[in-house]
Amino acid sequence: MKKFFVLAISSVLLFGCAPGQREAELEGNVVVLDFAAAEQEISEYIYGHFAEHLGRGIYEGIWVGPDSDIPNVNGFRTDVIEALQKLNIPVLRWPGGCFADTYNWRNGIGPRDQRPTMVNTFWGGIVENNHFGTHEFFELCELLGAEAYVNVNVGSGSVREMIEWIEYMTADGDGPMAKLRRANGQEEPWDVKFLGIGNEMWGCGGQMTPETFSQIYRTYAHFARQYGGPEMIRIAAGGYGDHYNWNDVLLANAAPLMDGISIHYYTIPTGDWGNKSAATGFCDSLYFSSFRNAKLMETHVQRHIEILDTHDPDNRIGLYVAEWGIWTDQEPGSVPGFLYQQNSMRDALIASLHFDIFHKYAERIRGANIAQMVNVLQAMILTDGPRMLLTPTYHVFNMYQVHQNATKIPLTIQSEPFTINGESLPSITATASIKDGIVNIGVSNIHATEAREVVIDVSGGNLSQVANAIILTASAINSHNTFDNPNVVAPTEFAAYQLEGGKITITMPPHSIVKLKVN
């Protein structure tokens, strides 16, 4: 991850939080599902996660060590693992992020008490003991049932370093790296589903130009070959949201050597990296600007897909949103550089909005990784020593996991606007999919203060019963869970719906997410 200027906005949002001037809204919210056009499968990997050696994301958040007083299994804290297992996490990206481009994999193998330390120069300058390394990562993937997405060190590493790490992870037989892995206790090779080659090479990965990285990538990709099992999906380090030229140049020079190309994009509530605003201390205006900036994800995705279509008309190369989420100021009193932030009802809606976008463009988007899994940025889980809580974002991942590997049902939306200070956004966003004869529909009302009645036209699907309905909402846009009150924002049963004449009518409170299971 790297700071990058995104969008200049008005001084009232940057330096003040005056109440927004809400204007008269139009009437009518209608979502129409096109069952006849349901063909494209939604990749499960869109629901991927990201665990970087950053702050308390891994150490304390996931790994406490086998001698910890916190209940654990082989060093992995039990409460966190059990909560993450319920999300059906399909893939986990590791070890970074910016950290990946200073990481030497050899320092993270062998007896833990003999592993050399290093300074985490990007994140707080703390000393990393390397107790969580390659073996621990694959054990974590096994515990979670997740595929491995390994990001190799291009910024300060070498091709030889990458070759030997791939051999260590995936080789059978009597080669030197396979022997070393066995000596360290792992007899069988692991499968590496995804290999990220580079990370933010335009920034923390080396301050490169796209022309320079294109040639470097070609060399790394040429030697990136898995020794056993299916071939790895090689993902080239693409640009930030609006780095369209970066991906254009990289694809022009190296498309035949990649299976995917990444983009990163973070929602900055103010649009100003130097003054991102507090995670929970915001009013209507900052709430609105958060969604305006979040919706730029769709603009960036559309443009990067157009570039892909030019260089890869056969749709072979996937687009991977390798880092996404809301990035606010870290919590007062937390360790500088640890990126620990609270997680509110607003952030849950930002997550549902992103899934709606990713599903919409599922023809090209083959994966995405929320930043990050525990205790960092838009996390699923927050910990405080032995205590743990689930965030509103966790609940969205849990509600929406039904869309993994389901068939997308295209839809059209007519929405009343959410208007503040002369700017408007649609207040309703939605997604739908079908799998094994079950239709799952997610609808979000991002309006800060107004309820919305939404008519969902399912007449093309021959549906007769709403089998289950749940809602995620809270009393305020900045409501959040705390260690003393961990269920302020939590899903509950939803009853404000009616199915009649091929239409489901739902009444949604402000800032709410509804998930319907329909037979």
Coordinates of C-alpha atoms in Angstrom, one line a residue:
M1 CA 0.0 0.0 0.0
K2 CA 1.1 3.5 -0.7
K3 CA -0.2 7.0 -0.1
F4 CA -1.5 8.5 -3.4
F5 CA -3.4 11.7 -4.0
V6 CA -6.9 10.8 -5.4
L7 CA -9.4 13.6 -5.5
A8 CA -9.5 17.3 -4.5
I9 CA -12.8 18.3 -2.8
S10 CA -14.3 21.3 -1.4
S11 CA -12.9 23.1 1.7
V12 CA -16.1 22.4 3.7
L13 CA -15.2 18.7 3.5
L14 CA -11.5 19.1 4.0
F15 CA -11.6 21.5 6.9
G16 CA -15.1 21.4 8.3
C17 CA -18.1 19.3 8.8
A18 CA -21.0 21.7 8.4
P19 CA -24.5 20.0 8.0
G20 CA -25.2 19.2 4.4
Q21 CA -28.0 20.9 2.6
R22 CA -30.3 18.0 1.6
E23 CA -32.6 18.8 -1.3
A24 CA -36.0 17.4 -2.4
E25 CA -35.7 13.8 -3.6
L26 CA -37.5 12.1 -6.5
E27 CA -39.8 9.2 -5.9
G28 CA -39.5 5.6 -6.9
N29 CA -37.0 2.8 -6.3
V30 CA -37.2 -0.2 -8.6
V31 CA -34.7 -3.1 -9.1
V32 CA -35.5 -5.3 -12.1
L33 CA -33.8 -8.7 -12.3
D34 CA -33.0 -10.1 -15.8
F35 CA -33.1 -13.8 -15.3
A36 CA -32.8 -14.5 -19.0
A37 CA -29.4 -12.9 -19.1
A38 CA -28.0 -14.8 -16.1
E39 CA -24.9 -16.5 -17.5
Q40 CA -21.7 -15.2 -15.9
E41 CA -20.4 -16.9 -12.7
I42 CA -19.2 -14.7 -9.9
S43 CA -15.7 -15.8 -8.9
E44 CA -15.4 -16.9 -5.3
Y45 CA -12.0 -15.1 -5.3
I46 CA -13.8 -11.7 -5.3
Y47 CA -14.2 -12.5 -1.6
G48 CA -10.5 -12.7 -0.9
H49 CA -8.6 -11.3 2.0
F50 CA -5.2 -9.7 2.6
A51 CA -2.9 -10.2 5.6
E52 CA 0.3 -8.0 5.6
H53 CA 3.0 -7.8 8.2
L54 CA 1.6 -4.5 9.3
G55 CA 0.7 -3.4 12.9
R56 CA -1.2 -6.0 14.8
G57 CA -2.6 -7.6 11.7
I58 CA -0.7 -10.9 12.0
Y59 CA 1.0 -10.6 15.4
E60 CA -1.7 -10.6 18.0
G61 CA -4.4 -10.5 15.4
I62 CA -3.8 -14.0 14.0
W63 CA -0.6 -15.3 15.5
V64 CA 0.1 -15.3 19.3
G65 CA 2.5 -18.2 19.4
P66 CA 2.0 -21.6 21.0
D67 CA 3.1 -20.3 24.5
S68 CA 0.6 -17.5 24.7
D69 CA -2.0 -17.3 27.4
I70 CA -4.6 -16.4 24.7
P71 CA -6.2 -19.7 23.6
N72 CA -4.6 -20.9 20.4
V73 CA -4.0 -23.9 18.2
N74 CA -0.3 -24.2 17.2
G75 CA 0.1 -20.4 17.8
F76 CA -3.0 -19.3 15.9
R77 CA -5.6 -17.6 18.2
T78 CA -8.6 -19.8 18.4
D79 CA -11.3 -17.1 18.5
V80 CA -10.1 -15.3 15.4
I81 CA -9.6 -18.5 13.4
E82 CA -13.1 -19.8 14.3
A83 CA -14.7 -16.4 13.3
L84 CA -12.8 -16.3 10.0
Q85 CA -13.7 -19.9 9.2
K86 CA -17.4 -18.9 9.1
L87 CA -16.7 -16.5 6.2
N88 CA -15.6 -19.2 3.8
I89 CA -12.5 -17.2 2.8
P90 CA -11.5 -18.4 -0.7
V91 CA -8.0 -16.9 -0.9
L92 CA -5.5 -15.1 1.3
R93 CA -2.9 -12.7 0.0
W94 CA 0.5 -12.5 1.9
P95 CA 3.1 -11.1 2.9
G96 CA 2.2 -7.7 1.5
G97 CA 1.8 -5.0 0.4
C98 CA 4.8 -2.8 0.8
F99 CA 6.2 -5.3 3.3
A100 CA 6.6 -7.9 0.5
D101 CA 9.3 -5.8 -1.2
T102 CA 11.6 -5.9 1.8
Y103 CA 10.8 -9.5 2.7
N104 CA 13.3 -12.3 2.4
W105 CA 11.5 -15.6 2.6
R106 CA 14.5 -17.5 4.0
N107 CA 14.3 -15.5 7.2
G108 CA 10.8 -17.0 7.9
I109 CA 11.7 -20.7 7.8
G110 CA 13.4 -23.1 10.2
P111 CA 13.2 -23.1 14.0
R112 CA 11.5 -19.9 15.2
D113 CA 14.0 -19.2 17.9
Q114 CA 16.8 -19.2 15.2
R115 CA 15.1 -17.0 12.6
P116 CA 16.8 -13.7 12.0
T117 CA 15.0 -10.5 12.7
M118 CA 14.4 -7.5 10.4
V119 CA 13.2 -3.9 10.7
N120 CA 9.7 -3.3 9.2
T121 CA 10.7 -0.1 7.5
F122 CA 7.3 0.6 6.0
W123 CA 5.1 0.1 9.0
G124 CA 6.3 1.7 12.2
G125 CA 10.0 0.7 12.1
I126 CA 9.4 -2.1 14.5
V127 CA 11.5 -5.2 14.7
E128 CA 10.0 -8.2 12.9
N129 CA 10.9 -11.5 14.5
N130 CA 9.8 -13.6 11.5
H131 CA 7.9 -16.1 13.7
F132 CA 5.2 -16.1 11.1
G133 CA 6.7 -17.3 7.8
T134 CA 6.0 -19.6 4.9
H135 CA 5.0 -22.7 6.9
E136 CA 2.8 -20.7 9.2
F137 CA 1.1 -19.0 6.2
F138 CA 0.2 -22.3 4.6
E139 CA -1.0 -23.7 7.9
L140 CA -3.2 -20.6 8.2
C141 CA -4.5 -21.2 4.6
E142 CA -5.3 -24.8 5.5
L143 CA -7.1 -23.7 8.7
L144 CA -9.2 -21.3 6.7
G145 CA -9.7 -23.5 3.7
A146 CA -8.2 -20.7 1.6
E147 CA -6.0 -20.8 -1.5
A148 CA -2.6 -19.2 -1.3
Y149 CA -1.8 -15.9 -3.0
V150 CA 1.9 -15.3 -2.5
N151 CA 3.3 -11.9 -3.4
V152 CA 7.0 -12.1 -4.2
N153 CA 9.7 -9.5 -3.6
V154 CA 10.5 -7.7 -6.8
G155 CA 11.5 -4.3 -5.3
S156 CA 14.5 -5.4 -3.4
G157 CA 14.7 -9.1 -4.2
S158 CA 16.0 -11.1 -7.1
V159 CA 14.8 -13.5 -9.7
R160 CA 17.0 -16.2 -8.1
E161 CA 15.3 -15.5 -4.7
M162 CA 11.8 -16.0 -6.3
I163 CA 12.8 -19.1 -8.1
E164 CA 14.1 -20.8 -5.0
W165 CA 11.0 -19.7 -3.0
I166 CA 8.7 -21.3 -5.6
E167 CA 10.8 -24.4 -5.6
Y168 CA 10.7 -24.5 -1.8
M169 CA 6.9 -24.2 -1.8
T170 CA 5.9 -26.4 -4.7
A171 CA 8.7 -28.8 -5.7
D172 CA 8.6 -32.6 -5.1
G173 CA 11.6 -34.9 -5.7
D174 CA 15.1 -34.5 -4.5
G175 CA 16.0 -30.9 -5.4
P176 CA 17.8 -28.7 -2.8
M177 CA 14.8 -26.6 -1.9
A178 CA 12.4 -29.6 -1.6
K179 CA 15.0 -31.2 0.7
L180 CA 15.2 -28.0 2.8
R181 CA 11.4 -27.8 3.1
R182 CA 11.3 -31.4 4.3
A183 CA 14.1 -30.7 6.8
N184 CA 11.9 -28.0 8.2
G185 CA 9.0 -30.4 8.7
Q186 CA 6.9 -30.2 5.6
E187 CA 7.0 -33.4 3.6
E188 CA 4.6 -32.6 0.8
P189 CA 4.7 -29.5 -1.4
W190 CA 2.1 -26.9 -1.2
D191 CA -0.1 -25.5 -4.0
V192 CA 0.3 -21.8 -4.8
K193 CA -2.9 -20.8 -6.7
F194 CA -1.8 -17.2 -7.2
L195 CA 1.6 -15.6 -7.6
G196 CA 1.7 -11.8 -7.3
I197 CA 4.8 -10.5 -9.2
G198 CA 5.5 -7.1 -7.6
N199 CA 3.5 -4.7 -5.6
E200 CA 2.9 -1.0 -6.3
M201 CA 6.0 -0.8 -8.4
W202 CA 5.2 2.8 -9.1
G203 CA 5.5 3.5 -5.4
C204 CA 6.8 1.6 -2.4
G205 CA 7.8 -1.3 -4.7
G206 CA 10.6 0.7 -6.4
Q207 CA 9.4 4.1 -7.8
M208 CA 9.5 2.6 -11.3
T209 CA 8.1 3.7 -14.6
P210 CA 5.7 1.3 -16.4
E211 CA 8.3 0.9 -19.2
T212 CA 11.0 -0.2 -16.6
F213 CA 8.7 -2.6 -14.8
S214 CA 7.4 -4.1 -18.0
Q215 CA 10.9 -5.5 -18.8
I216 CA 11.5 -6.5 -15.2
Y217 CA 8.1 -8.2 -15.1
R218 CA 8.8 -10.2 -18.3
T219 CA 12.0 -11.6 -16.7
Y220 CA 10.3 -12.6 -13.4
A221 CA 7.3 -14.0 -15.1
H222 CA 9.5 -16.1 -17.4
F223 CA 11.0 -17.9 -14.4
A224 CA 7.8 -18.1 -12.3
R225 CA 6.9 -21.7 -12.9
Q226 CA 5.3 -24.0 -10.3
Y227 CA 7.0 -27.4 -10.0
G228 CA 4.0 -29.5 -9.3
G229 CA 0.2 -29.3 -9.7
P230 CA -1.6 -26.8 -11.9
E231 CA 0.2 -23.7 -13.1
M232 CA 0.1 -20.7 -10.9
I233 CA -2.0 -17.7 -11.9
R234 CA 0.6 -15.0 -12.4
I235 CA -0.7 -11.6 -11.5
A236 CA 1.3 -8.6 -12.7
A237 CA 1.5 -5.6 -10.3
G238 CA -0.8 -3.0 -12.0
G239 CA -1.5 0.6 -11.2
Y240 CA -3.5 2.5 -8.7
G241 CA -7.1 3.4 -9.5
D242 CA -6.5 6.0 -12.2
H243 CA -3.1 4.7 -13.4
Y244 CA -4.5 3.8 -16.7
N245 CA -1.3 4.4 -18.6
W246 CA 0.6 2.0 -16.3
N247 CA -1.6 -0.9 -17.1
D248 CA -1.8 0.0 -20.8
V249 CA 2.0 0.0 -21.1
L250 CA 2.4 -3.2 -19.0
L251 CA -0.1 -5.1 -21.1
A252 CA 1.3 -3.8 -24.3
N253 CA 4.7 -5.2 -23.4
A254 CA 4.0 -8.3 -21.3
A255 CA 0.4 -9.5 -21.8
P256 CA 1.4 -13.0 -23.1
L257 CA 3.3 -13.6 -19.8
M258 CA 0.5 -12.8 -17.4
D259 CA -2.7 -14.4 -16.3
G260 CA -4.0 -11.4 -14.4
I261 CA -3.2 -7.8 -13.7
S262 CA -4.0 -6.0 -10.5
I263 CA -5.3 -2.6 -9.5
H264 CA -5.4 -1.0 -6.0
Y265 CA -7.9 1.6 -5.0
Y266 CA -8.8 2.9 -1.5
T267 CA -11.8 5.0 -0.5
I268 CA -10.5 8.1 1.2
P269 CA -13.5 9.9 2.8
T270 CA -12.1 13.4 2.1
G271 CA -10.1 12.5 -1.0
D272 CA -7.0 14.0 0.7
W273 CA -4.4 11.5 1.8
G274 CA -3.0 13.9 4.3
N275 CA -6.3 14.5 6.0
K276 CA -8.4 11.4 5.6
S277 CA -10.7 12.1 8.6
A278 CA -11.6 10.0 11.6
A279 CA -13.1 6.6 11.3
T280 CA -16.2 7.4 13.4
G281 CA -16.1 11.2 13.8
F282 CA -17.9 12.3 10.7
C283 CA -21.2 13.9 9.7
D284 CA -23.5 13.8 6.7
S285 CA -21.1 15.7 4.4
L286 CA -18.2 13.4 5.0
Y287 CA -20.5 10.4 4.9
F288 CA -21.7 11.5 1.5
S289 CA -18.1 12.2 0.2
S290 CA -17.1 8.7 1.3
F291 CA -19.6 7.1 -1.1
R292 CA -18.8 9.5 -3.9
N293 CA -15.2 8.5 -3.6
A294 CA -16.1 4.8 -3.2
K295 CA -18.1 4.9 -6.4
L296 CA -15.0 5.9 -8.3
M297 CA -14.0 2.2 -8.0
E298 CA -16.6 1.5 -10.8
T299 CA -15.1 4.3 -13.0
H300 CA -11.6 2.8 -12.6
V301 CA -12.7 -0.7 -13.1
Q302 CA -14.5 0.3 -16.4
R303 CA -11.5 2.0 -17.8
H304 CA -9.1 -0.8 -16.8
I305 CA -11.4 -3.3 -18.5
E306 CA -11.4 -1.2 -21.6
I307 CA -7.6 -1.4 -21.6
L308 CA -7.7 -5.1 -21.1
D309 CA -10.2 -5.5 -23.9
T310 CA -7.8 -3.8 -26.3
H311 CA -4.8 -6.0 -25.4
D312 CA -6.7 -9.2 -24.5
P313 CA -9.8 -9.4 -26.6
D314 CA -10.2 -13.1 -25.8
N315 CA -10.7 -12.3 -22.1
R316 CA -7.9 -14.5 -21.0
I317 CA -6.4 -12.1 -18.5
G318 CA -8.3 -11.4 -15.3
L319 CA -8.5 -8.1 -13.4
Y320 CA -7.7 -8.5 -9.7
V321 CA -8.5 -5.7 -7.3
A322 CA -5.7 -6.8 -5.0
E323 CA -6.3 -4.0 -2.4
W324 CA -9.5 -2.2 -1.6
G325 CA -11.4 -0.7 1.3
I326 CA -11.9 2.5 3.2
W327 CA -8.8 4.2 4.7
T328 CA -9.3 6.7 7.5
D329 CA -7.0 8.3 10.1
Q330 CA -5.9 5.7 12.5
E331 CA -7.4 5.7 16.0
P332 CA -6.0 8.3 18.5
G333 CA -3.5 6.7 20.8
S334 CA -2.7 3.8 18.5
V335 CA 0.8 3.1 17.5
P336 CA 1.9 5.3 14.5
G337 CA 2.2 3.3 11.3
F338 CA 0.0 0.4 12.5
L339 CA -3.1 1.7 10.6
Y340 CA -5.6 0.6 13.2
Q341 CA -9.0 2.1 12.6
Q342 CA -12.5 1.6 13.8
N343 CA -15.2 0.2 11.5
S344 CA -18.7 1.7 11.3
M345 CA -22.0 1.2 9.6
R346 CA -20.8 3.4 6.8
D347 CA -17.9 1.0 6.2
A348 CA -20.3 -2.0 5.9
L349 CA -22.2 -0.1 3.2
I350 CA -19.0 0.7 1.4
A351 CA -18.2 -3.1 1.4
S352 CA -21.7 -4.0 0.0
L353 CA -21.3 -1.2 -2.7
H354 CA -17.9 -2.8 -3.7
F355 CA -19.4 -6.2 -4.0
D356 CA -22.2 -4.9 -6.2
I357 CA -19.5 -3.4 -8.5
F358 CA -17.4 -6.5 -8.6
H359 CA -20.3 -8.7 -9.4
K360 CA -21.5 -6.3 -12.1
Y361 CA -18.1 -6.7 -13.9
A362 CA -17.6 -10.4 -13.1
E363 CA -16.7 -11.1 -16.7
R364 CA -13.3 -9.6 -16.1
I365 CA -12.9 -9.3 -12.3
R366 CA -11.6 -12.6 -11.2
G367 CA -10.5 -11.7 -7.7
A368 CA -10.3 -9.0 -5.0
N369 CA -8.7 -8.7 -1.6
I370 CA -10.1 -6.5 1.2
A371 CA -7.4 -4.6 3.1
Q372 CA -7.1 -6.1 5.6
M373 CA -8.2 -9.1 7.5
V374 CA -7.6 -8.2 11.2
N375 CA -6.7 -5.0 13.0
V376 CA -5.6 -3.1 9.9
L377 CA -7.7 -0.7 7.8
Q378 CA -11.2 -2.0 6.9
A379 CA -10.8 -5.2 9.0
M380 CA -13.1 -8.1 9.6
I381 CA -12.0 -8.4 13.2
L382 CA -10.5 -6.2 15.9
T383 CA -8.6 -7.5 18.9
D384 CA -7.4 -6.0 22.2
G385 CA -5.2 -8.6 23.9
P386 CA -7.5 -11.6 24.6
R387 CA -10.6 -9.7 23.5
M388 CA -12.1 -9.8 20.0
L389 CA -15.0 -8.3 18.2
L390 CA -16.6 -8.6 14.7
T391 CA -16.9 -5.5 12.7
P392 CA -19.8 -4.4 10.5
T393 CA -17.7 -5.3 7.5
Y394 CA -17.4 -8.8 8.8
H395 CA -21.1 -9.1 8.8
V396 CA -21.4 -8.0 5.1
F397 CA -18.8 -10.6 4.1
N398 CA -20.9 -13.2 6.0
M399 CA -24.2 -12.1 4.4
Y400 CA -22.8 -11.9 0.9
Q401 CA -20.7 -15.1 0.8
V402 CA -23.8 -16.8 -0.8
H403 CA -22.8 -15.1 -4.1
Q404 CA -19.5 -17.0 -4.3
N405 CA -19.5 -19.1 -7.5
A406 CA -23.1 -18.2 -8.1
T407 CA -24.4 -17.0 -11.5
K408 CA -24.9 -13.3 -11.6
I409 CA -28.4 -12.0 -12.4
P410 CA -28.0 -8.8 -14.3
L411 CA -30.2 -6.0 -13.0
T412 CA -31.3 -2.4 -13.6
I413 CA -31.9 0.1 -10.9
Q414 CA -34.1 3.1 -10.7
S415 CA -33.2 5.0 -7.6
E416 CA -34.2 8.1 -5.7
P417 CA -31.2 10.3 -5.1
F418 CA -29.2 11.0 -2.0
T419 CA -28.4 14.7 -2.4
I420 CA -26.2 17.0 -0.3
N421 CA -24.8 20.4 -1.2
G422 CA -26.0 20.1 -4.8
E423 CA -24.4 16.7 -5.4
S424 CA -26.4 13.5 -5.8
L425 CA -25.8 9.8 -5.7
P426 CA -28.3 7.0 -6.2
S427 CA -29.4 6.0 -2.7
I428 CA -30.1 2.4 -3.8
T429 CA -27.5 -0.1 -5.0
A430 CA -28.1 -3.9 -5.4
T431 CA -26.8 -7.2 -6.6
A432 CA -28.4 -10.7 -7.3
S433 CA -27.3 -14.2 -8.1
I434 CA -28.7 -17.7 -8.5
K435 CA -27.2 -21.0 -7.5
D436 CA -28.8 -24.4 -7.1
G437 CA -32.2 -22.8 -7.8
I438 CA -31.9 -20.3 -4.9
V439 CA -31.9 -16.6 -5.7
N440 CA -30.0 -14.3 -3.3
I441 CA -30.6 -10.5 -3.5
G442 CA -28.6 -7.8 -1.7
V443 CA -30.0 -4.3 -1.5
S444 CA -28.3 -1.3 0.2
N445 CA -29.8 2.1 1.1
I446 CA -26.9 4.5 1.5
H447 CA -29.1 7.5 2.4
A448 CA -28.0 8.9 5.7
T449 CA -31.4 9.8 7.1
E450 CA -34.3 8.6 4.9
A451 CA -35.9 5.2 4.6
R452 CA -36.5 3.8 1.1
E453 CA -39.3 1.6 -0.2
V454 CA -37.8 -0.6 -2.9
V455 CA -39.7 -2.7 -5.4
I456 CA -37.7 -5.7 -6.7
D457 CA -39.2 -7.1 -9.9
V458 CA -38.5 -10.9 -9.9
S459 CA -41.3 -11.7 -12.3
G460 CA -38.9 -13.4 -14.7
G461 CA -37.8 -16.0 -12.2
N462 CA -40.9 -17.8 -11.2
L463 CA -40.2 -17.2 -7.5
S464 CA -42.8 -18.0 -4.9
Q465 CA -41.3 -17.6 -1.4
V466 CA -38.9 -15.4 0.5
A467 CA -37.2 -18.2 2.5
N468 CA -35.0 -15.9 4.6
A469 CA -34.4 -12.2 5.1
I470 CA -31.8 -10.4 7.2
I471 CA -30.9 -6.7 7.7
L472 CA -27.8 -4.9 8.8
T473 CA -28.4 -1.4 10.1
A474 CA -27.8 0.7 13.2
S475 CA -29.0 3.8 14.9
A476 CA -26.5 6.1 13.3
I477 CA -24.2 6.3 10.3
N478 CA -21.1 6.1 12.5
S479 CA -22.4 3.3 14.8
H480 CA -19.7 0.8 15.5
N481 CA -18.9 -2.2 17.7
T482 CA -16.6 -1.8 20.8
F483 CA -15.1 -4.4 23.1
D484 CA -17.6 -3.4 25.8
N485 CA -20.5 -3.3 23.3
P486 CA -19.6 -5.7 20.5
N487 CA -23.1 -6.1 19.0
V488 CA -24.1 -2.5 18.3
V489 CA -24.0 -3.3 14.6
A490 CA -25.1 -6.9 13.9
P491 CA -27.5 -8.6 11.5
T492 CA -31.1 -9.3 12.6
E493 CA -34.1 -10.9 11.0
F494 CA -35.9 -8.6 8.5
A495 CA -39.7 -8.7 8.2
A496 CA -40.6 -5.5 6.3
Y497 CA -41.1 -7.2 2.9
Q498 CA -44.0 -8.5 0.8
L499 CA -43.9 -10.8 -2.2
E500 CA -46.9 -10.5 -4.5
G501 CA -47.4 -10.6 -8.2
G502 CA -43.7 -11.3 -9.1
K503 CA -42.6 -8.3 -7.1
I504 CA -40.9 -8.0 -3.7
T505 CA -41.5 -4.8 -1.9
I506 CA -39.2 -4.0 1.0
T507 CA -39.0 -1.0 3.3
M508 CA -35.4 -0.2 4.2
P509 CA -34.3 2.1 7.0
P510 CA -31.7 4.7 6.3
H511 CA -28.1 3.3 6.0
S512 CA -29.1 -0.3 5.8
I513 CA -28.3 -3.5 3.9
V514 CA -31.0 -6.2 3.3
K515 CA -30.2 -9.7 2.0
L516 CA -33.1 -11.8 0.7
K517 CA -33.0 -15.6 0.0
V518 CA -35.8 -16.4 -2.4
N519 CA -37.1 -19.8 -3.7

